[in-house]
Backbone as ProteinMPNN parsed JSONL, in Angstrom:
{"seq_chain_A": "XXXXXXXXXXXXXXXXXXXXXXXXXXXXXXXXXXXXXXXXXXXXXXXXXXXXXXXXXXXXXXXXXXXXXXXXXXXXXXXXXXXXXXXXXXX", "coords_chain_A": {"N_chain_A": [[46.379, 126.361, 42.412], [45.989, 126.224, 39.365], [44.452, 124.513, 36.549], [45.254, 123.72, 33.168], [42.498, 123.796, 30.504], [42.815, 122.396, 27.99], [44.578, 120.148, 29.337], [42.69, 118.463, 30.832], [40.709, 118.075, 29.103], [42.643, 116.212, 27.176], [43.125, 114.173, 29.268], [40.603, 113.319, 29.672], [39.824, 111.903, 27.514], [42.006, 110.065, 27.632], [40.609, 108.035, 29.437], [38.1, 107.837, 28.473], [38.196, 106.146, 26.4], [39.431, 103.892, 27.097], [37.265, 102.854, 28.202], [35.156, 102.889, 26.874], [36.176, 100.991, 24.843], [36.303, 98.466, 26.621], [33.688, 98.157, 27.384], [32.619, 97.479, 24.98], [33.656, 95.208, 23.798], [32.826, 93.891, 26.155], [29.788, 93.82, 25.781], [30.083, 92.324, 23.459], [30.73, 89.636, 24.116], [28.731, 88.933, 25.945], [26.468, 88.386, 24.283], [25.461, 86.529, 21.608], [25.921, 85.388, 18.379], [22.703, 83.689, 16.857], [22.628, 80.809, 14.933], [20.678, 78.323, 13.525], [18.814, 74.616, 12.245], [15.486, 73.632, 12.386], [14.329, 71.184, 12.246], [11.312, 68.544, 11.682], [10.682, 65.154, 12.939], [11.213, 63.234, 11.047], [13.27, 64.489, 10.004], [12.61, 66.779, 7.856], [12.617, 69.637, 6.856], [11.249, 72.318, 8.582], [9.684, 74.936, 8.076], [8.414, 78.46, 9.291], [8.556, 77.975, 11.541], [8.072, 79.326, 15.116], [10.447, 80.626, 16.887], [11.713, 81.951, 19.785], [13.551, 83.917, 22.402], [13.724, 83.111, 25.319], [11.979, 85.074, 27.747], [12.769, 87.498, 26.543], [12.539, 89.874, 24.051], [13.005, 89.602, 21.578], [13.154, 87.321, 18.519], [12.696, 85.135, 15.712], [11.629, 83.861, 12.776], [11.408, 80.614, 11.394], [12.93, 80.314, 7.64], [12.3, 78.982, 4.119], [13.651, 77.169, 4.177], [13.828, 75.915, 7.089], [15.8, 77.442, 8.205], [17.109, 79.525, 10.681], [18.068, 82.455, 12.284], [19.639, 84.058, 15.049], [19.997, 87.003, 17.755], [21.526, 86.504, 21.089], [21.788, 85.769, 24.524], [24.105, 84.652, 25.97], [24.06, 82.301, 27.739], [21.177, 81.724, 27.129], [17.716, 80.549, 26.856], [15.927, 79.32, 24.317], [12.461, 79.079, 22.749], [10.536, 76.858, 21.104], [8.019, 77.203, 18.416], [5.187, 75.619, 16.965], [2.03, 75.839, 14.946], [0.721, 72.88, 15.514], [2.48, 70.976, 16.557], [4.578, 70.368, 19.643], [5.49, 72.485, 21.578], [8.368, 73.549, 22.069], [11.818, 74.178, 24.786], [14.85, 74.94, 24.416], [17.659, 74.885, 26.064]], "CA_chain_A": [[46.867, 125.662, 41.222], [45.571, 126.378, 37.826], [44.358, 123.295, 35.747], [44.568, 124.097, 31.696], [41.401, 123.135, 29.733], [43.816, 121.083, 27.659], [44.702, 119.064, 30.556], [41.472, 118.165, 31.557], [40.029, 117.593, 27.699], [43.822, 114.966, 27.141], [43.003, 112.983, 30.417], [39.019, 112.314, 29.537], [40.125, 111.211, 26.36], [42.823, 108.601, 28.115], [40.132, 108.113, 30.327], [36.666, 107.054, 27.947], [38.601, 105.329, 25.532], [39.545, 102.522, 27.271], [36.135, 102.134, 28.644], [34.781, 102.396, 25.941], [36.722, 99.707, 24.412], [35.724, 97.623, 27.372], [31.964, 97.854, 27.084], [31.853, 96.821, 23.498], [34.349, 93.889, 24.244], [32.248, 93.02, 27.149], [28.95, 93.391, 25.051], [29.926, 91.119, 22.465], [31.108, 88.373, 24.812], [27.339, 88.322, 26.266], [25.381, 88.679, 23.129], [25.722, 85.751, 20.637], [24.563, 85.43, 17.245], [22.608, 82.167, 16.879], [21.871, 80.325, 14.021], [20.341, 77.11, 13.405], [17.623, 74.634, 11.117], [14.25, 73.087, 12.74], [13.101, 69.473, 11.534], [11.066, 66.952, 12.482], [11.425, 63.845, 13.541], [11.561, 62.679, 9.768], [14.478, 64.846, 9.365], [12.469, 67.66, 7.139], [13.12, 71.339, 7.591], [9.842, 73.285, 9.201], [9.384, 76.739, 7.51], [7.632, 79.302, 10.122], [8.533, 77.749, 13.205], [8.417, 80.698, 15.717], [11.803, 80.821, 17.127], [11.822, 82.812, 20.478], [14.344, 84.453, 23.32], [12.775, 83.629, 26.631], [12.448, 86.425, 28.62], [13.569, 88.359, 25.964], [11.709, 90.627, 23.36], [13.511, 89.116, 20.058], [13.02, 86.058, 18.13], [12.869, 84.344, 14.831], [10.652, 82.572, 11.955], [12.151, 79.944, 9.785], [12.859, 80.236, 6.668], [11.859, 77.925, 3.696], [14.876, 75.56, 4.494], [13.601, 75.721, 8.355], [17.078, 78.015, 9.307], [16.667, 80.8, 11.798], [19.096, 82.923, 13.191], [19.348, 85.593, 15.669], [20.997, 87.309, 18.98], [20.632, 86.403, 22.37], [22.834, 86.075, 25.611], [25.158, 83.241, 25.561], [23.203, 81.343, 28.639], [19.659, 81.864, 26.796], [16.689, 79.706, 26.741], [15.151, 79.463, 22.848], [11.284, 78.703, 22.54], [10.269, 76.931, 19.448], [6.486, 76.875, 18.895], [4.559, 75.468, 15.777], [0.985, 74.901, 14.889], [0.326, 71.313, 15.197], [3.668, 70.619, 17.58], [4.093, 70.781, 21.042], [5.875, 73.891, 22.279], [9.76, 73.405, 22.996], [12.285, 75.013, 25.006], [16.285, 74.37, 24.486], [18.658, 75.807, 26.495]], "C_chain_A": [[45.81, 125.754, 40.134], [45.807, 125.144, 36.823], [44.262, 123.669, 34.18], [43.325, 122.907, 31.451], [41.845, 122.35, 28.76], [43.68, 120.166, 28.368], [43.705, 118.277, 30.541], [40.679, 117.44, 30.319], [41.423, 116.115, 27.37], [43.368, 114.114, 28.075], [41.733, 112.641, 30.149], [38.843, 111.566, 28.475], [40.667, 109.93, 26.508], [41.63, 107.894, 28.555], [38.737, 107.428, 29.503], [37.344, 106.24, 26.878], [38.74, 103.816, 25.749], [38.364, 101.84, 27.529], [35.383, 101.89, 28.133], [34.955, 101.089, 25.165], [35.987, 98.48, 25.203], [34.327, 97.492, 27.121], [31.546, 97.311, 25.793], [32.739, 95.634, 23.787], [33.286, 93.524, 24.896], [30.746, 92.655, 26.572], [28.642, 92.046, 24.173], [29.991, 89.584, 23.198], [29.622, 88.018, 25.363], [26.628, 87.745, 25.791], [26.138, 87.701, 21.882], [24.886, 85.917, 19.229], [24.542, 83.43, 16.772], [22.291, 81.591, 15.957], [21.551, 78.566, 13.812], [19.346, 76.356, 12.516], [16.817, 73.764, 12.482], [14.035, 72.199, 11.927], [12.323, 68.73, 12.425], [10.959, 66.122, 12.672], [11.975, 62.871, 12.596], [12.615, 63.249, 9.399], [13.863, 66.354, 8.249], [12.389, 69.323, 7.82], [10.907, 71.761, 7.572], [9.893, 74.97, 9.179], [7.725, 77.156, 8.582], [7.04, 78.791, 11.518], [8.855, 79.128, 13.787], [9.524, 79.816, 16.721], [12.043, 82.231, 18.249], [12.972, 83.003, 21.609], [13.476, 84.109, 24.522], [12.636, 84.599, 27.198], [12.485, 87.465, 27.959], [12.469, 88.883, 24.574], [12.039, 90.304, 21.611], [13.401, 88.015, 19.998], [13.157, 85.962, 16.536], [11.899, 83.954, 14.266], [11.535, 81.613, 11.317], [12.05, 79.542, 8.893], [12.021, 78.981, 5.871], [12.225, 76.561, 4.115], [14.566, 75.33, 5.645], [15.173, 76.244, 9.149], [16.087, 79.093, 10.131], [18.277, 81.196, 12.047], [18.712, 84.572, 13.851], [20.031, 85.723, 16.735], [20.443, 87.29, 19.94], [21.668, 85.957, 22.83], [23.432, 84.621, 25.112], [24.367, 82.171, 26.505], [21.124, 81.305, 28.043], [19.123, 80.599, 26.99], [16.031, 80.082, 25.316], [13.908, 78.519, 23.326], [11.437, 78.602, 21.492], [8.489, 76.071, 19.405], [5.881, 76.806, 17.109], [3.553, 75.092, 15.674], [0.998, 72.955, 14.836], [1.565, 70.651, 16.019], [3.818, 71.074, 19.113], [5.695, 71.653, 21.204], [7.506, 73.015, 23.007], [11.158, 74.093, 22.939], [13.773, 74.221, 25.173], [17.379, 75.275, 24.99], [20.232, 76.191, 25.596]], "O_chain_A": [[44.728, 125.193, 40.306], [46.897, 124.792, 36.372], [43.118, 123.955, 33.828], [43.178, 121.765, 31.889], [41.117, 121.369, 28.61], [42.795, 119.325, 28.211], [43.969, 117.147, 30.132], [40.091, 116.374, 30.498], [40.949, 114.979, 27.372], [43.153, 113.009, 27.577], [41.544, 111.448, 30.386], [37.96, 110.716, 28.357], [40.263, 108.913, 25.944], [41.545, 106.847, 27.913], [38.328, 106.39, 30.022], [36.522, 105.412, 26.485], [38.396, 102.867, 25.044], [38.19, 100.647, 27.28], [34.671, 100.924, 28.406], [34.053, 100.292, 24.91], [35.252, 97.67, 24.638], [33.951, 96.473, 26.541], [30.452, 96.815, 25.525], [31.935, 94.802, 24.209], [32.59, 92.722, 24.274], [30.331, 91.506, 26.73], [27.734, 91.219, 24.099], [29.363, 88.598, 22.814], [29.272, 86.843, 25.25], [26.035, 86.78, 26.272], [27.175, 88.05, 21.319], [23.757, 86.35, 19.003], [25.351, 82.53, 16.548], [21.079, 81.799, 15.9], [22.435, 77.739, 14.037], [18.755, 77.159, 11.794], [17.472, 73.329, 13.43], [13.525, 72.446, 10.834], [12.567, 68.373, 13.578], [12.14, 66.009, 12.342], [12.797, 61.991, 12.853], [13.169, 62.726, 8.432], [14.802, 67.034, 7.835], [12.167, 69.831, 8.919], [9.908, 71.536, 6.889], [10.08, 75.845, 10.025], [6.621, 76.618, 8.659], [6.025, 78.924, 12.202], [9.619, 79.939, 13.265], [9.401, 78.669, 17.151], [12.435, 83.319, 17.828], [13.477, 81.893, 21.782], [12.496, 84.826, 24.729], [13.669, 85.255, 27.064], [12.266, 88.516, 28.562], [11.612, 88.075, 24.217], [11.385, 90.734, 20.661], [13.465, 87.344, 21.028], [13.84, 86.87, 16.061], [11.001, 83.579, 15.019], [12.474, 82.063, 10.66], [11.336, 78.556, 8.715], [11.307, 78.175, 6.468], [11.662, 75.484, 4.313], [14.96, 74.179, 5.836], [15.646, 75.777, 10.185], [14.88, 79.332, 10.161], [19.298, 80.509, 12.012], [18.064, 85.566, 13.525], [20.78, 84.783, 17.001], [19.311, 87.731, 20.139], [22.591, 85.657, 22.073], [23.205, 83.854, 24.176], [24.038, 81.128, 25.94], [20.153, 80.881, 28.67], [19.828, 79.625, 27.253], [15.596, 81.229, 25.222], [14.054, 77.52, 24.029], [12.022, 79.374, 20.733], [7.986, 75.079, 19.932], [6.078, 77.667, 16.253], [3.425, 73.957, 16.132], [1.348, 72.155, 13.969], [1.421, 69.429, 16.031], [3.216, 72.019, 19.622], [6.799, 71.215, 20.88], [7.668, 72.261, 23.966], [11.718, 74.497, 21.92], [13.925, 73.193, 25.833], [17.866, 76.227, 24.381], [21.026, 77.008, 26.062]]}, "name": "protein", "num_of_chains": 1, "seq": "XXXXXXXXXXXXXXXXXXXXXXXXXXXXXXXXXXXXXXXXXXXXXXXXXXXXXXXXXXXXXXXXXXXXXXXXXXXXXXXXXXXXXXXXXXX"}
């Protein structure tokens, strides 16, 4: 039996498309984008809090207003670390 090179090029096409599809679906559902502001305890925003991913190689400063935002799994752990404050981690 003789397979055309058609054939074979039509079915890998059916064939990565969907899975494709799937892997970026399934990507996004992991990978959040996070945004948020830093104050403290008075309520004022904290510009150049570091803003970190545990585990993870990306992070954050914040801004003037004390926002941040950035991407990280949906179950993450964020580090937030500032001179003169003690070091804390929010799931």
């Amino acid at each position: 039996m003789i397979i055309s090179t058609q054939w074979i090029q039509l079915n890998r096409r059916k064939f990565l498309l969907p899975l494709v599809l799937v892997f970026t679906i399934s990507i996004g559902a992991i990978a959040q984008n996070i945004k948020g502001k830093v104050t403290d305890d008075q309520g004022q925003s904290l510009p150049g809090v570091s803003v970190i991913v545990k585990g993870a190689n990306n992070g954050s400063i914040t801004d003037a207003d004390g926002n941040y935002s950035l991407t990280a799994d949906k179950n993450a752990t964020l580090v937030f670390t500032y001179i003169g404050y003690t070091t804390k981690e929010v799931a």
